[in-house]
Short mmCIF file of C-alpha atoms and ligand atoms in Angstrom, two decimals:
data_model
loop_
_atom_site.label_atom_id
_atom_site.label_comp_id
_atom_site.label_asym_id
_atom_site.label_seq_id
_atom_site.Cartn_x
_atom_site.Cartn_y
_atom_site.Cartn_z
CA MET A 1 172.26 87.58 277.48
CA PRO A 2 170.22 88.97 280.42
CA PRO A 3 167.88 91.84 279.50
CA ASP A 4 169.27 95.35 279.91
CA THR A 5 167.65 96.72 283.09
CA ARG A 6 169.53 99.94 283.74
CA LEU A 7 166.76 102.13 285.16
CA ALA A 8 167.43 105.67 286.32
CA LYS A 9 168.81 105.86 289.87
CA ARG A 10 166.02 108.17 290.93
CA LEU A 11 163.74 105.15 290.91
CA ASN A 12 165.79 103.32 293.52
CA LYS A 13 163.83 104.77 296.40
CA ILE A 14 160.38 104.40 294.85
CA ASN A 15 158.24 101.74 296.51
CA PRO A 16 155.64 99.65 294.76
CA SER A 17 152.15 100.52 295.96
CA ALA A 18 150.72 98.19 298.62
CA THR A 19 147.33 99.73 297.89
CA LEU A 20 147.44 98.68 294.28
CA ALA A 21 148.48 95.13 295.15
CA ILE A 22 145.45 94.57 297.41
CA THR A 23 143.02 96.28 295.04
CA ALA A 24 144.34 94.19 292.13
CA LYS A 25 143.82 91.02 294.15
CA ALA A 26 140.28 92.15 295.12
CA LYS A 27 139.46 92.85 291.48
CA LYS A 28 140.73 89.44 290.42
CA LEU A 29 138.62 87.67 293.06
CA LYS A 30 135.59 89.70 292.00
CA SER A 31 136.12 88.77 288.35
CA GLU A 32 136.17 85.13 289.45
CA GLY A 33 132.67 85.62 290.82
CA LYS A 34 133.52 86.12 294.53
CA ASP A 35 131.17 88.40 296.48
CA ILE A 36 133.77 90.98 297.55
CA ILE A 37 132.79 93.94 299.72
CA ASN A 38 134.99 96.85 298.76
CA PHE A 39 136.20 99.06 301.63
CA ALA A 40 139.26 100.09 299.67
CA ALA A 41 137.88 102.82 297.38
CA GLY A 42 139.74 106.11 297.14
CA GLU A 43 136.97 107.81 295.20
CA PRO A 44 133.33 108.73 295.85
CA ASP A 45 130.92 106.00 294.75
CA PHE A 46 128.63 108.53 293.06
CA ASP A 47 128.43 109.15 289.35
CA THR A 48 129.61 112.48 287.94
CA PRO A 49 126.47 114.67 287.73
CA ASP A 50 124.71 114.72 284.35
CA PHE A 51 124.99 118.46 283.87
CA ILE A 52 128.79 118.08 283.96
CA LYS A 53 128.75 115.17 281.50
CA ASP A 54 126.43 117.14 279.20
CA ALA A 55 128.82 120.09 279.16
CA ALA A 56 131.66 117.76 278.16
CA ILE A 57 129.61 116.17 275.38
CA ALA A 58 128.58 119.60 274.09
CA SER A 59 132.23 120.68 274.03
CA ILE A 60 133.20 117.63 271.95
CA LYS A 61 130.35 118.32 269.53
CA ALA A 62 131.42 121.95 269.27
CA GLY A 63 134.93 120.83 268.34
CA PHE A 64 136.60 121.97 271.54
CA THR A 65 139.12 119.19 271.10
CA LYS A 66 142.43 120.93 270.52
CA TYR A 67 145.33 122.21 272.64
CA THR A 68 144.42 124.94 275.11
CA PRO A 69 146.78 127.31 276.94
CA THR A 70 149.07 125.14 279.13
CA THR A 71 147.76 126.41 282.45
CA GLY A 72 144.08 126.16 281.51
CA ILE A 73 141.44 128.13 279.63
CA PRO A 74 140.79 131.67 280.94
CA GLU A 75 137.12 130.88 281.62
CA LEU A 76 138.10 128.07 284.02
CA LYS A 77 140.91 130.00 285.67
CA ASN A 78 138.52 132.90 286.33
CA LEU A 79 136.06 130.51 287.98
CA ILE A 80 138.83 128.96 290.12
CA SER A 81 139.99 132.42 291.13
CA ASN A 82 136.40 133.24 292.21
CA LYS A 83 136.13 129.90 294.03
CA PHE A 84 139.33 130.58 296.00
CA LYS A 85 137.92 133.99 296.97
CA LYS A 86 134.44 132.75 297.91
CA ASP A 87 135.29 129.48 299.68
CA ASN A 88 138.78 130.12 301.01
CA SER A 89 139.16 133.92 301.37
CA LEU A 90 142.17 133.67 299.06
CA ASP A 91 143.16 136.21 296.42
CA TYR A 92 144.77 134.32 293.57
CA ALA A 93 144.52 136.18 290.26
CA PRO A 94 143.95 133.89 287.25
CA SER A 95 147.65 134.39 286.40
CA GLN A 96 148.50 132.77 289.76
CA ILE A 97 146.60 129.59 288.94
CA VAL A 98 147.69 126.45 287.07
CA VAL A 99 145.14 123.81 286.11
CA SER A 100 146.69 120.34 285.84
CA CYS A 101 145.78 116.68 285.28
CA GLY A 102 144.46 116.09 288.80
CA ALA A 103 145.60 117.38 292.18
CA LYS A 104 148.26 114.68 292.11
CA HIS A 105 149.80 116.38 289.10
CA SER A 106 149.55 119.79 290.80
CA LEU A 107 151.39 118.38 293.82
CA PHE A 108 154.07 116.76 291.69
CA ASN A 109 154.62 120.00 289.74
CA THR A 110 154.92 121.91 293.01
CA LEU A 111 157.58 119.57 294.37
CA LEU A 112 159.54 119.63 291.11
CA ALA A 113 159.47 123.40 291.12
CA LEU A 114 160.58 123.91 294.73
CA VAL A 115 162.50 120.90 296.00
CA ASP A 116 166.19 120.66 295.21
CA ARG A 117 168.38 117.62 295.72
CA GLU A 118 168.96 117.19 299.50
CA ASP A 119 166.20 119.64 300.50
CA GLU A 120 164.14 118.17 303.32
CA VAL A 121 160.37 117.97 303.07
CA LEU A 122 158.35 117.50 306.27
CA ILE A 123 155.48 115.04 305.98
CA PRO A 124 153.19 114.40 308.95
CA SER A 125 152.78 110.64 309.36
CA PRO A 126 150.42 108.82 308.71
CA TYR A 127 150.42 110.36 305.25
CA TRP A 128 148.87 109.95 301.83
CA LEU A 129 151.14 107.42 300.19
CA SER A 130 152.16 109.45 297.15
CA TYR A 131 153.79 112.32 299.09
CA PRO A 132 157.04 110.55 299.99
CA GLU A 133 157.36 109.07 296.51
CA MET A 134 156.92 112.50 294.95
CA VAL A 135 159.65 113.88 297.21
CA ASN A 136 161.89 110.95 296.23
CA LEU A 137 161.27 111.57 292.54
CA SER A 138 162.20 115.23 293.09
CA GLU A 139 165.41 113.95 294.74
CA GLY A 140 164.58 115.67 298.00
CA ILE A 141 164.75 114.02 301.42
CA VAL A 142 161.60 112.79 303.15
CA HIS A 143 161.41 113.78 306.80
CA PHE A 144 158.40 112.27 308.56
CA ILE A 145 156.85 113.87 311.62
CA LYS A 146 155.19 111.10 313.58
CA THR A 147 151.77 111.97 314.96
CA SER A 148 149.64 110.21 317.54
CA PRO A 149 145.94 109.33 317.84
CA VAL A 150 146.06 111.20 321.16
CA ASN A 151 146.35 114.42 319.11
CA ASN A 152 143.93 113.18 316.44
CA PHE A 153 146.97 112.48 314.23
CA LYS A 154 147.79 116.19 313.99
CA ILE A 155 151.30 117.59 314.36
CA THR A 156 151.84 119.65 317.48
CA ILE A 157 153.93 122.78 317.48
CA ALA A 158 156.58 121.02 319.55
CA ASP A 159 156.72 118.23 316.93
CA LEU A 160 157.10 120.74 314.15
CA GLU A 161 159.82 122.77 315.86
CA LYS A 162 161.78 119.67 316.81
CA ASN A 163 161.87 118.40 313.23
CA ILE A 164 162.99 121.58 311.49
CA ASN A 165 166.66 121.87 310.57
CA ALA A 166 168.81 123.93 308.20
CA LYS A 167 167.79 121.76 305.22
CA THR A 168 164.02 122.00 305.77
CA LYS A 169 162.42 123.49 302.68
CA MET A 170 158.77 122.51 302.79
CA LEU A 171 155.93 121.14 304.89
CA ILE A 172 153.15 119.15 303.23
CA LEU A 173 149.86 119.72 305.00
CA ASN A 174 146.74 117.72 304.20
CA SER A 175 143.51 118.81 305.87
CA PRO A 176 141.07 117.08 305.83
CA SER A 177 143.50 114.18 305.74
CA ASN A 178 143.72 110.91 303.92
CA PRO A 179 144.01 108.44 305.70
CA THR A 180 143.19 109.79 309.18
CA GLY A 181 140.35 112.25 308.47
CA CYS A 182 141.92 114.83 310.80
CA VAL A 183 141.09 118.49 310.25
CA TYR A 184 143.29 121.33 311.51
CA ASN A 185 141.48 124.19 313.27
CA LEU A 186 142.21 127.90 313.09
CA GLU A 187 144.42 128.04 316.18
CA GLU A 188 146.52 125.09 315.04
CA LEU A 189 146.95 126.53 311.56
CA LYS A 190 147.92 129.93 312.93
CA GLU A 191 150.68 128.33 315.00
CA ILE A 192 151.94 126.25 312.07
CA ALA A 193 151.90 129.37 309.89
CA ARG A 194 153.82 131.35 312.52
CA ILE A 195 156.62 128.79 312.60
CA CYS A 196 156.77 128.31 308.83
CA VAL A 197 157.00 132.06 308.34
CA ALA A 198 159.70 132.43 311.00
CA LYS A 199 161.76 129.61 309.43
CA LYS A 200 160.87 130.47 305.80
CA ILE A 201 159.42 127.05 305.09
CA PHE A 202 157.13 126.58 302.10
CA VAL A 203 153.78 124.94 302.76
CA THR A 204 152.10 122.73 300.19
CA SER A 205 148.51 122.66 301.37
CA ASP A 206 146.58 119.75 299.88
CA GLU A 207 142.91 120.69 300.28
CA ILE A 208 141.38 118.08 297.98
CA TYR A 209 138.92 116.89 300.69
CA GLU A 210 137.84 120.42 301.55
CA LYS A 211 134.17 119.79 300.79
CA ILE A 212 133.97 116.52 302.71
CA ILE A 213 134.03 117.79 306.25
CA TYR A 214 131.67 116.87 309.11
CA ASP A 215 129.91 118.19 312.19
CA ASN A 216 129.59 121.69 310.68
CA LEU A 217 133.35 122.22 310.88
CA LYS A 218 134.72 124.87 308.58
CA HIS A 219 137.65 124.18 306.31
CA ILE A 220 140.38 126.80 306.65
CA SER A 221 143.09 127.45 304.07
CA ILE A 222 146.39 128.17 305.77
CA ALA A 223 147.32 130.66 303.03
CA SER A 224 144.40 132.87 304.11
CA LEU A 225 146.00 133.57 307.49
CA GLY A 226 148.21 136.50 306.46
CA LYS A 227 150.42 137.88 303.73
CA ASP A 228 153.62 136.13 304.87
CA ILE A 229 152.16 132.64 304.95
CA TYR A 230 150.25 133.35 301.72
CA ASP A 231 153.58 134.06 300.01
CA LEU A 232 155.01 130.72 301.18
CA THR A 233 151.97 128.54 300.47
CA ILE A 234 150.93 126.65 297.38
CA THR A 235 147.25 125.79 297.75
CA VAL A 236 146.28 122.60 295.90
CA ASN A 237 142.74 121.49 295.19
CA GLY A 238 140.71 119.79 292.46
CA LEU A 239 137.38 118.41 291.35
CA SER A 240 138.02 114.69 291.84
CA LYS A 241 136.42 114.31 295.24
CA SER A 242 134.00 117.26 295.44
CA PHE A 243 132.31 116.56 292.10
CA SER A 244 133.01 112.81 291.81
CA MET A 245 135.26 113.50 288.84
CA THR A 246 138.29 111.32 289.57
CA GLY A 247 138.60 110.09 285.99
CA TRP A 248 138.38 113.51 284.40
CA ARG A 249 141.75 114.54 285.84
CA ILE A 250 141.27 118.16 286.82
CA GLY A 251 143.29 119.60 289.69
CA TYR A 252 144.62 123.08 290.25
CA LEU A 253 146.86 125.18 292.42
CA GLY A 254 147.29 128.80 293.42
CA GLY A 255 150.51 130.37 294.58
CA ALA A 256 152.96 133.25 294.33
CA GLN A 257 153.45 134.47 290.76
CA TYR A 258 157.09 133.35 290.46
CA ILE A 259 156.29 129.82 291.68
CA VAL A 260 153.32 129.52 289.36
CA GLU A 261 155.44 130.68 286.42
CA ALA A 262 158.02 127.98 287.23
CA ILE A 263 155.25 125.37 287.42
CA SER A 264 153.86 126.56 284.07
CA LYS A 265 157.27 125.94 282.52
CA ILE A 266 157.34 122.39 283.90
CA GLN A 267 153.87 121.73 282.56
CA ASP A 268 154.72 123.35 279.19
CA HIS A 269 157.37 120.71 278.65
CA SER A 270 155.64 117.71 280.18
CA THR A 271 151.87 117.31 279.81
CA SER A 272 150.87 120.73 278.37
CA ASN A 273 147.22 121.48 279.14
CA PRO A 274 144.85 119.13 280.97
CA ALA A 275 142.25 117.65 278.57
CA SER A 276 140.26 120.41 276.83
CA ILE A 277 136.99 118.48 277.31
CA SER A 278 137.59 117.98 281.03
CA GLN A 279 138.24 121.70 281.38
CA LYS A 280 134.82 122.48 279.89
CA ALA A 281 133.29 119.94 282.27
CA ALA A 282 135.05 121.69 285.15
CA VAL A 283 133.62 125.03 284.00
CA ALA A 284 130.12 123.57 284.27
CA ALA A 285 130.89 122.13 287.72
CA LEU A 286 132.25 125.39 289.13
CA ASN A 287 129.44 127.44 287.60
CA ALA A 288 126.82 125.40 289.46
CA PRO A 289 125.61 125.94 293.03
CA ASP A 290 127.30 123.81 295.69
CA ASP A 291 124.37 121.33 295.96
CA PHE A 292 126.19 118.26 294.69
CA SER A 293 129.08 118.41 297.14
CA ARG A 294 126.75 119.38 300.00
CA ASN A 295 124.59 116.29 299.38
CA LEU A 296 127.68 114.14 298.98
CA CYS A 297 128.97 115.33 302.32
CA GLN A 298 125.64 114.71 304.06
CA GLU A 299 125.56 111.17 302.73
CA PHE A 300 129.14 110.53 303.83
CA GLN A 301 128.37 111.86 307.30
CA LYS A 302 125.54 109.30 307.69
CA ARG A 303 127.90 106.53 306.66
CA ARG A 304 130.68 107.75 308.93
CA ASP A 305 128.28 107.76 311.87
CA TYR A 306 127.05 104.25 311.06
CA LEU A 307 130.59 102.92 310.67
CA ALA A 308 131.71 104.57 313.91
CA LYS A 309 128.83 102.94 315.75
CA ARG A 310 129.73 99.52 314.40
CA LEU A 311 133.46 99.93 315.01
CA SER A 312 132.86 101.08 318.58
CA GLY A 313 131.35 97.65 319.25
CA ILE A 314 134.51 95.81 318.20
CA LYS A 315 136.96 95.30 321.04
CA LYS A 316 140.00 94.57 318.88
CA ILE A 317 139.69 97.78 316.88
CA SER A 318 140.18 101.34 318.06
CA PHE A 319 139.92 104.48 315.97
CA VAL A 320 139.70 108.26 316.02
CA LEU A 321 136.43 109.62 314.62
CA PRO A 322 137.31 111.23 311.26
CA GLN A 323 136.27 114.87 310.91
CA GLY A 324 136.64 114.88 307.15
CA ALA A 325 137.39 112.77 304.02
CA PHE A 326 135.84 109.30 303.73
CA TYR A 327 138.13 106.94 305.58
CA VAL A 328 138.43 105.53 309.10
CA PHE A 329 141.98 104.69 310.12
CA CYS A 330 141.72 101.75 312.50
CA ASP A 331 144.26 100.52 315.04
CA ILE A 332 144.34 96.72 314.75
CA SER A 333 147.33 96.08 317.04
CA GLN A 334 145.10 94.20 319.47
CA THR A 335 144.57 91.45 316.91
CA GLY A 336 148.26 90.58 317.34
CA LEU A 337 148.59 90.65 313.54
CA ASP A 338 150.21 93.20 311.24
CA ALA A 339 148.15 95.20 308.76
CA LEU A 340 149.22 93.32 305.65
CA THR A 341 148.23 90.01 307.25
CA VAL A 342 144.88 91.39 308.40
CA ALA A 343 144.14 92.89 304.95
CA ASN A 344 145.11 89.71 303.09
CA ARG A 345 143.26 87.40 305.44
CA LEU A 346 140.13 89.58 305.49
CA LEU A 347 140.12 89.43 301.72
CA ASP A 348 140.74 85.68 301.49
CA GLU A 349 138.66 84.54 304.44
CA ALA A 350 135.88 87.16 304.74
CA GLN A 351 135.81 88.67 301.24
CA VAL A 352 136.31 92.22 302.50
CA ALA A 353 138.87 94.41 300.69
CA LEU A 354 140.53 97.22 302.64
CA ILE A 355 143.89 98.92 302.60
CA PRO A 356 146.71 97.95 304.98
CA GLY A 357 148.21 100.96 306.77
CA GLU A 358 151.82 100.28 305.89
CA GLY A 359 151.64 102.40 302.73
CA PHE A 360 150.45 105.28 304.94
CA GLY A 361 153.27 104.76 307.44
CA ARG A 362 151.57 102.47 310.02
CA ASN A 363 151.66 98.70 309.79
CA ASP A 364 149.43 98.39 312.86
CA TYR A 365 146.51 100.16 311.16
CA ILE A 366 144.06 99.45 308.36
CA ARG A 367 142.11 102.02 306.34
CA ILE A 368 138.40 101.48 305.84
CA SER A 369 136.85 103.60 303.11
CA PHE A 370 133.18 104.45 303.47
CA ALA A 371 132.83 105.44 299.83
CA THR A 372 130.32 102.64 299.49
CA SER A 373 126.62 102.22 300.24
CA LEU A 374 125.18 101.79 303.74
CA GLN A 375 124.06 98.28 302.75
CA HIS A 376 127.60 97.34 301.84
CA LEU A 377 128.91 98.92 305.02
CA GLU A 378 126.52 96.81 307.03
CA LYS A 379 127.40 93.61 305.21
CA GLY A 380 131.13 94.30 305.34
CA MET A 381 131.06 95.15 309.04
CA ASP A 382 129.11 91.97 309.80
CA ARG A 383 131.83 89.99 308.07
CA ILE A 384 134.68 91.82 309.84
CA GLU A 385 132.99 91.35 313.20
CA GLU A 386 132.49 87.67 312.57
CA TRP A 387 136.06 87.20 311.32
CA LEU A 388 137.47 88.87 314.42
CA GLY A 389 135.22 86.72 316.57
CA ASN A 390 134.46 90.08 318.16
CA GLY A 391 136.69 88.99 321.04
C1 PLP B 401 145.26 113.42 299.93
C2 PLP B 401 145.08 113.31 298.46
N1 PLP B 401 145.61 114.26 297.68
C3 PLP B 401 145.50 114.21 296.35
C4 PLP B 401 144.81 113.19 295.72
C5 PLP B 401 144.77 113.16 294.22
O1 PLP B 401 143.61 113.63 293.67
P1 PLP B 401 143.42 113.78 292.10
O2 PLP B 401 142.46 112.73 291.67
O3 PLP B 401 142.86 115.15 291.90
O4 PLP B 401 144.75 113.64 291.45
C6 PLP B 401 144.24 112.19 296.49
C7 PLP B 401 143.53 111.06 295.84
O5 PLP B 401 143.22 110.05 296.41
C8 PLP B 401 144.36 112.25 297.90
O6 PLP B 401 143.82 111.30 298.68
#
């Protein structure tokens, strides 16, 4: 008898991750002793600072190893509330904050709380690959807004207005963006806010790359632009990127009280609290001055500049200079090959691992991550240049 494979229908629309397939292949080759240069990383290549690790170890030794309140310990929520005020000019009382197992979890909770079956969710494309899948799992409808490198991959007001209809419930905004590195400025955010308020559209603002922003640009939280947009916005952030804490799984969100209460209910009956030990580590991180993320950002800016210089010398690649995050999204259409072919062949023939753009909505692009050392960037770029014949 064939095995019983009756999975829930909600999984029908969920795609396997192209990112994971390439990274798994790269890992396998590496384990076989191949000298693979990794341009695929989605996390900073720095260790979590010692003072954060020490706080976690101390909390284990002190027996802080039991359930905590679902939405996080008061000490941490107070610090997050202060952080929102100081960095983002946002007033979220601790009762308006939920700490979750990574920003990914915060985003998923938000969609589950707000998106009904058949509600449309606007996602600027290219996009971070989990957004559409989260909408699908919430049984909403994904509605992409295509952007262009001419506008630095940002949605224009005309784009936004054209794509709104009676079913539109939410816009997902990601600034600085993965994979394009685009950053929305004050004027652009004001216009987006004006339209979302007029049409009563919720905004999920994913600000996870807030601290990785270049050329002295200032990150702006859309929720800080007035009471009406504040009421409609769920601001999502976390410690993964800014403190190199991807494995600790601490993300958080702030929003209107009734939304946050709904999200607390979801978390009550799914994961409960994020790990008690990670919460204590997060307390140490948020209590410290901003030095770690400032240094991280400075280092990334050096790498971005180096990579941009190298890429500018390659005729078959064009790109928009990222203003934030740690990726360059590269147009490879002039190679005459699609992204999956380029990524697979670069891995097999030049031992460079990078992510094909199809998972981000563009199969004529590849994503190069510069979360790796300058030496590796140099070596990897030499290999790419040679593989392309630099013609
Ligand atoms: C745009 C974006 N949002 C959210 C996340 C998830 O972050 P976390 O590790 O906090 O779940 C990522 C991670 O790569 C990301 O790129």
